[in-house]
mmCIF file with all atom_site columns, C-alpha atoms in Angstrom:
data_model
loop_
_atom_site.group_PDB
_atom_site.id
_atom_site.type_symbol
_atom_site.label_atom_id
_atom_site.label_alt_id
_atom_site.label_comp_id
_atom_site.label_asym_id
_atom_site.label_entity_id
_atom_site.label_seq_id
_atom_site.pdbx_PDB_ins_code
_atom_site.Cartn_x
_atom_site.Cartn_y
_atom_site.Cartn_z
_atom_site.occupancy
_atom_site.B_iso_or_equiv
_atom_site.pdbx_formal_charge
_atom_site.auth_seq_id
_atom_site.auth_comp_id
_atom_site.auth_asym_id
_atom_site.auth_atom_id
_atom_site.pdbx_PDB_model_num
ATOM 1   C CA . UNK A 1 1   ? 5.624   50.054 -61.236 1.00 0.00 ? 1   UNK A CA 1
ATOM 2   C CA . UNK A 1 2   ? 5.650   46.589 -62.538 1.00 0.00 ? 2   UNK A CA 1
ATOM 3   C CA . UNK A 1 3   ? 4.486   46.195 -66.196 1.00 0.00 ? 3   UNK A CA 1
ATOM 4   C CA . UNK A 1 4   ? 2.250   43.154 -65.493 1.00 0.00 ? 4   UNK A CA 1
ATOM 5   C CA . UNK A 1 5   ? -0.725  42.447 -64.023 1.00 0.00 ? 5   UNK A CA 1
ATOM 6   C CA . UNK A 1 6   ? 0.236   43.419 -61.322 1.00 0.00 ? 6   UNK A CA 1
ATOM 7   C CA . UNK A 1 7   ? 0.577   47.222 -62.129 1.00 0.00 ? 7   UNK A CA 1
ATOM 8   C CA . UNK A 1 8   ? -2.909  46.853 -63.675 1.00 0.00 ? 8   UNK A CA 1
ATOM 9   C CA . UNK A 1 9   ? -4.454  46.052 -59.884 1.00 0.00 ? 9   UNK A CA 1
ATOM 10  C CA . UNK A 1 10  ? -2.423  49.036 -58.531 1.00 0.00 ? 10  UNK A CA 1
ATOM 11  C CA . UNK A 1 11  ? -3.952  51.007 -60.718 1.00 0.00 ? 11  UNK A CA 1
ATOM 12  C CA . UNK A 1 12  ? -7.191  49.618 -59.840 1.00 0.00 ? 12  UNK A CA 1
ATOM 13  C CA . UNK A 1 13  ? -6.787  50.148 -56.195 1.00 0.00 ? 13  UNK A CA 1
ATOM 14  C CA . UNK A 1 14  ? -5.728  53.080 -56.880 1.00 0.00 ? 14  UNK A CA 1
ATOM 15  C CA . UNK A 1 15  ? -8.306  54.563 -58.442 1.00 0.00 ? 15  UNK A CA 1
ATOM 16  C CA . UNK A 1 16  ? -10.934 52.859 -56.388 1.00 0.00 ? 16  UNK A CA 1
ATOM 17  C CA . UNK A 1 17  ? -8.877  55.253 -52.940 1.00 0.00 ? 17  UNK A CA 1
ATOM 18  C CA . UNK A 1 18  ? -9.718  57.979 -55.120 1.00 0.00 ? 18  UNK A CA 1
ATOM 19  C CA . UNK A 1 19  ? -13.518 57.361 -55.857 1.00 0.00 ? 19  UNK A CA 1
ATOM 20  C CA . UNK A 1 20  ? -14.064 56.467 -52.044 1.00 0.00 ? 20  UNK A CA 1
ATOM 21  C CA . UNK A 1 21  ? -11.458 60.049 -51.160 1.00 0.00 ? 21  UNK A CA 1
ATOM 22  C CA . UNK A 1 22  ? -10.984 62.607 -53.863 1.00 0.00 ? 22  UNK A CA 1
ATOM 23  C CA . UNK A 1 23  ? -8.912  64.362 -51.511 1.00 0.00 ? 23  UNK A CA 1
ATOM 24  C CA . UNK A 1 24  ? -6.728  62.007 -50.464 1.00 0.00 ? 24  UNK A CA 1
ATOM 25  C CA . UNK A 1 25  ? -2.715  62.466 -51.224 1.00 0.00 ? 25  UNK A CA 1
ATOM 26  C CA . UNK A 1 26  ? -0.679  60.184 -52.695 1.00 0.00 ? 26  UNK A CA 1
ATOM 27  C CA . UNK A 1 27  ? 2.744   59.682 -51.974 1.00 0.00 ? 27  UNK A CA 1
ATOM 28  C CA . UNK A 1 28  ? 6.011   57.314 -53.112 1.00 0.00 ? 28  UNK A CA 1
ATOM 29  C CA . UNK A 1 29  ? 8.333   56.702 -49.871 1.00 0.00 ? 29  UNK A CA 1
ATOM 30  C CA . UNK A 1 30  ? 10.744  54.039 -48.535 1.00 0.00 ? 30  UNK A CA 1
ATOM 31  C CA . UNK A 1 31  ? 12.787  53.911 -52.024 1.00 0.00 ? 31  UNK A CA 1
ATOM 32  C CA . UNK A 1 32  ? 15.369  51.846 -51.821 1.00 0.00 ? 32  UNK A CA 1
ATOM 33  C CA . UNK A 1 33  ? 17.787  50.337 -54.960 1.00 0.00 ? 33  UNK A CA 1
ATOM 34  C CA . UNK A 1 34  ? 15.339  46.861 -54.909 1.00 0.00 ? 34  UNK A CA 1
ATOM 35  C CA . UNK A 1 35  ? 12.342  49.427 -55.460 1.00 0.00 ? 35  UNK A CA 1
ATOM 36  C CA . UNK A 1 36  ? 13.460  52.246 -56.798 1.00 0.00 ? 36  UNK A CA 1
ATOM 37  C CA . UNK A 1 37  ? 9.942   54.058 -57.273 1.00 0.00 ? 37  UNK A CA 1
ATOM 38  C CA . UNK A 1 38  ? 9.086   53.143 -53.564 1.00 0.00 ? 38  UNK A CA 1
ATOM 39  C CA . UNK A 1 39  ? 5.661   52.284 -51.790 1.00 0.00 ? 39  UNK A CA 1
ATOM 40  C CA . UNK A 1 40  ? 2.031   54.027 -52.594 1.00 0.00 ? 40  UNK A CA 1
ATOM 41  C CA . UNK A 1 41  ? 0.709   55.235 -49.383 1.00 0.00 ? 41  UNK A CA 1
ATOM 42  C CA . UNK A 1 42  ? -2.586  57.282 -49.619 1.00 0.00 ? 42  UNK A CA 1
ATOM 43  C CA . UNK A 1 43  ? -3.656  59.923 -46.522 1.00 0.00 ? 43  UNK A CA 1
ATOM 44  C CA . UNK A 1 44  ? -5.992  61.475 -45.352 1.00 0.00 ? 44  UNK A CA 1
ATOM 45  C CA . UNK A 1 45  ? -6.171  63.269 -42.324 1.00 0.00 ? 45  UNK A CA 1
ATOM 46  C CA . UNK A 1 46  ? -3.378  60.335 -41.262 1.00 0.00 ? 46  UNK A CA 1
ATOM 47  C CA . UNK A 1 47  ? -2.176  57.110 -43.460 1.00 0.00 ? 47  UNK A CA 1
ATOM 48  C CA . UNK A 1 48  ? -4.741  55.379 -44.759 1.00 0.00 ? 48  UNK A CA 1
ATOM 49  C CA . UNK A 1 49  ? -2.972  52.819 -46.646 1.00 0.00 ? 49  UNK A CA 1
ATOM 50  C CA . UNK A 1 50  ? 0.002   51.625 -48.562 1.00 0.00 ? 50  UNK A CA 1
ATOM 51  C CA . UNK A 1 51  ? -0.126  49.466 -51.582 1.00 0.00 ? 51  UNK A CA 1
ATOM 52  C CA . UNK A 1 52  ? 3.093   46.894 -52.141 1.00 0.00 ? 52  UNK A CA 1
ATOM 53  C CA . UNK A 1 53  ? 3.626   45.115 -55.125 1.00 0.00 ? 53  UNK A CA 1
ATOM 54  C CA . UNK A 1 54  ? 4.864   41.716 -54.475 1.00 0.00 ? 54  UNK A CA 1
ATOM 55  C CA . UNK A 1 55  ? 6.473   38.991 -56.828 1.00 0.00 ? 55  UNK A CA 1
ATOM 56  C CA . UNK A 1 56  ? 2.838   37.070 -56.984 1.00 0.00 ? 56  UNK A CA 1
ATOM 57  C CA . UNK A 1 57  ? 0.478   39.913 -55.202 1.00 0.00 ? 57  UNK A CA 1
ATOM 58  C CA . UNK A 1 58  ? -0.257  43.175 -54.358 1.00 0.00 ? 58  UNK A CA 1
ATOM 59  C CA . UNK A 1 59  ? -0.570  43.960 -50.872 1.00 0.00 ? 59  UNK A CA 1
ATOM 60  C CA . UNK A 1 60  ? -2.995  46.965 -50.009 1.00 0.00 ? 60  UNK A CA 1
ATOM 61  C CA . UNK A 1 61  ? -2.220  47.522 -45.940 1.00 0.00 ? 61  UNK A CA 1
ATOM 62  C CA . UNK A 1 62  ? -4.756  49.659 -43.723 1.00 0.00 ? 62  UNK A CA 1
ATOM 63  C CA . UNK A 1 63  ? -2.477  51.650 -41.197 1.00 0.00 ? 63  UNK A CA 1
ATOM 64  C CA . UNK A 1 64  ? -5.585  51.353 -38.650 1.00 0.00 ? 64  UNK A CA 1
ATOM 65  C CA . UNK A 1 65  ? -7.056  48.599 -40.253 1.00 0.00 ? 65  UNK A CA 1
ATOM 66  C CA . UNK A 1 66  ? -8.196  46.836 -36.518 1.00 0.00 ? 66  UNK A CA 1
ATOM 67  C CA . UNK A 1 67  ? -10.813 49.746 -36.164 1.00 0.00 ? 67  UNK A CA 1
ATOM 68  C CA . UNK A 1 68  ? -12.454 49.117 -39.273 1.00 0.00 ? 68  UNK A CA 1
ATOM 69  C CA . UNK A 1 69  ? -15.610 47.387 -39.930 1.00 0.00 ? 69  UNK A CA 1
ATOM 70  C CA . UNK A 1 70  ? -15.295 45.051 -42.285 1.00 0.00 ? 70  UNK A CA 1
ATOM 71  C CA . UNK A 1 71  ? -18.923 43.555 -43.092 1.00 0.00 ? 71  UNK A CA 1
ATOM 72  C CA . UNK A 1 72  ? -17.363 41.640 -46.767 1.00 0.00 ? 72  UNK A CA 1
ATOM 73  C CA . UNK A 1 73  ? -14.440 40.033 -45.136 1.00 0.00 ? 73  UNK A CA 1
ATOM 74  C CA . UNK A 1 74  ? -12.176 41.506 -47.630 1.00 0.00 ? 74  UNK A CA 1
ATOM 75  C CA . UNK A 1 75  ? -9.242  41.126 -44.724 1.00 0.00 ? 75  UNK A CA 1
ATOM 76  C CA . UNK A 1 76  ? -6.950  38.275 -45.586 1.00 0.00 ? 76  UNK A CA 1
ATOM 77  C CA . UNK A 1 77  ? -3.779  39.465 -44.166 1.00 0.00 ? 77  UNK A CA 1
ATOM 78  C CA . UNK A 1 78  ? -2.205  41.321 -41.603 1.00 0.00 ? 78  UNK A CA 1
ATOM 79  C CA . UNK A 1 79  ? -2.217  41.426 -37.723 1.00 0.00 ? 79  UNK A CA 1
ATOM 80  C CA . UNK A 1 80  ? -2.652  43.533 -34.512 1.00 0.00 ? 80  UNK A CA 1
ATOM 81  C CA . UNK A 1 81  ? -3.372  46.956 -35.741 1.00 0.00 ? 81  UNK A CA 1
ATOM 82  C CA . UNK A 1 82  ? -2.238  46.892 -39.385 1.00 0.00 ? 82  UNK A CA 1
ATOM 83  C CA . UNK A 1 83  ? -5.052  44.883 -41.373 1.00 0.00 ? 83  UNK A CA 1
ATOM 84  C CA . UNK A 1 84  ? -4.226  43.740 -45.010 1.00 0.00 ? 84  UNK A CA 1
ATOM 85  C CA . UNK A 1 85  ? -5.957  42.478 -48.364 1.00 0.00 ? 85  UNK A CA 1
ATOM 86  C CA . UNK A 1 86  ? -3.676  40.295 -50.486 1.00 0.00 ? 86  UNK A CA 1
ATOM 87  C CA . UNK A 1 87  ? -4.625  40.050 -54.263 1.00 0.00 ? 87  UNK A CA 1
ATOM 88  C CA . UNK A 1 88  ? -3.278  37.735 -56.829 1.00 0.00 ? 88  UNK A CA 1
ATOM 89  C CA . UNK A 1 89  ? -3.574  37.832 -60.479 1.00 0.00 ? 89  UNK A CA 1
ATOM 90  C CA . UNK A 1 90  ? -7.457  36.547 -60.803 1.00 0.00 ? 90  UNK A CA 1
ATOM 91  C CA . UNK A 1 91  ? -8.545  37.274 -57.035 1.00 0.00 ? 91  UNK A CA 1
ATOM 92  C CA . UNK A 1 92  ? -12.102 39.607 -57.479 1.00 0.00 ? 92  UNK A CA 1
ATOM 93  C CA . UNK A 1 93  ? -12.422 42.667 -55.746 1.00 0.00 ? 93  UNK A CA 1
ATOM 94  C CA . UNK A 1 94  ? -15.860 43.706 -54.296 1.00 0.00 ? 94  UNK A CA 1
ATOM 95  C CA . UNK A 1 95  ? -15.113 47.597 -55.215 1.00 0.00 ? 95  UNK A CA 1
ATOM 96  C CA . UNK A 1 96  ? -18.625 48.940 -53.286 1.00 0.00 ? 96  UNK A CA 1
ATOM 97  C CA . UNK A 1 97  ? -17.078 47.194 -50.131 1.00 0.00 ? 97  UNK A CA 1
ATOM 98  C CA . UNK A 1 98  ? -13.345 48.353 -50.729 1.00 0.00 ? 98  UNK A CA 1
ATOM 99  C CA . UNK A 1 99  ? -14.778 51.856 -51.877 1.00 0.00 ? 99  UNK A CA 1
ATOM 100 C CA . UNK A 1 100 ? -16.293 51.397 -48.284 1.00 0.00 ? 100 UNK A CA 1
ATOM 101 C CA . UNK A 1 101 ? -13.357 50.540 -46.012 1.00 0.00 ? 101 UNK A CA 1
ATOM 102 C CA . UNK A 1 102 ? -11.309 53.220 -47.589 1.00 0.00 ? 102 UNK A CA 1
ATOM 103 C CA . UNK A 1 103 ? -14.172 55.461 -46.589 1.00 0.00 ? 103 UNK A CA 1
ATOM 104 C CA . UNK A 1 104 ? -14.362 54.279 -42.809 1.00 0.00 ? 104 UNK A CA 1
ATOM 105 C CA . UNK A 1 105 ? -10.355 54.550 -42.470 1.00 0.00 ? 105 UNK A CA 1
ATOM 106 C CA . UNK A 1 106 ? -10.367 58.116 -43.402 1.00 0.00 ? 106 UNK A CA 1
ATOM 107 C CA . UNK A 1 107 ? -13.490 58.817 -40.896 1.00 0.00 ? 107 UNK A CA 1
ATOM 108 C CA . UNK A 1 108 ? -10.879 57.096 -37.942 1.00 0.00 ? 108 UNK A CA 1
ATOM 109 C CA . UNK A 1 109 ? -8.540  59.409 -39.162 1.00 0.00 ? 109 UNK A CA 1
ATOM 110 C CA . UNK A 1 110 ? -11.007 62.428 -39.163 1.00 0.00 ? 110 UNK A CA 1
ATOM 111 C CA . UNK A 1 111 ? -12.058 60.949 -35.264 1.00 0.00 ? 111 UNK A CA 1
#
């Protein structure tokens, strides 16, 4: 994980997934030699989302993220059925509203 500011958002994300889904399951895949510890995804019932760590941003994608309701426009990335936030070094985070789109990904999944 990268030892910047950037690892410090992960972890934020990160533990925001897990306040919105205790259960969910974390795992590392698509390692490759580039990124040797690979890509968070986070399930439930189905993919939820991955989090990518990017040379100036951390990408946090939402497998199904065209059926979910998304009242605090956190969307700012992403296409067709994969919607994505982008975050930068000093972009805020409203966590209720995250806390809340993790939530209504997992209920799709549940659907």
């Amino acid at each position: 994980m990268a030892e910047d500011w950037r690892g410090d958002r992960v972890e934020d994300v990160r533990q925001l997934i897990r306040r919105a889904e205790p259960d969910v399951v974390e795992e590392a895949k698509w390692r490759k030699p580039s990124n040797p510890d690979g890509v968070p995804t986070f399930s439930l019932d189905g993919l939820i989302c991955t989090v990518e760590t990017y040379k100036d941003k951390i990408k946090v994608t939402f497998a199904k993220g065209s059926a979910l309701p998304d009242p605090a426009a956190l969307f700012n990335a992403g296409a067709g059925v994969r919607r994505a936030i982008d975050l930068t070094e000093n972009d805020a985070l409203d966590a209720d509203a995250f806390v809340a789109l993790v939530r209504a990904a997992a209920d799709v999944n549940r659907a």
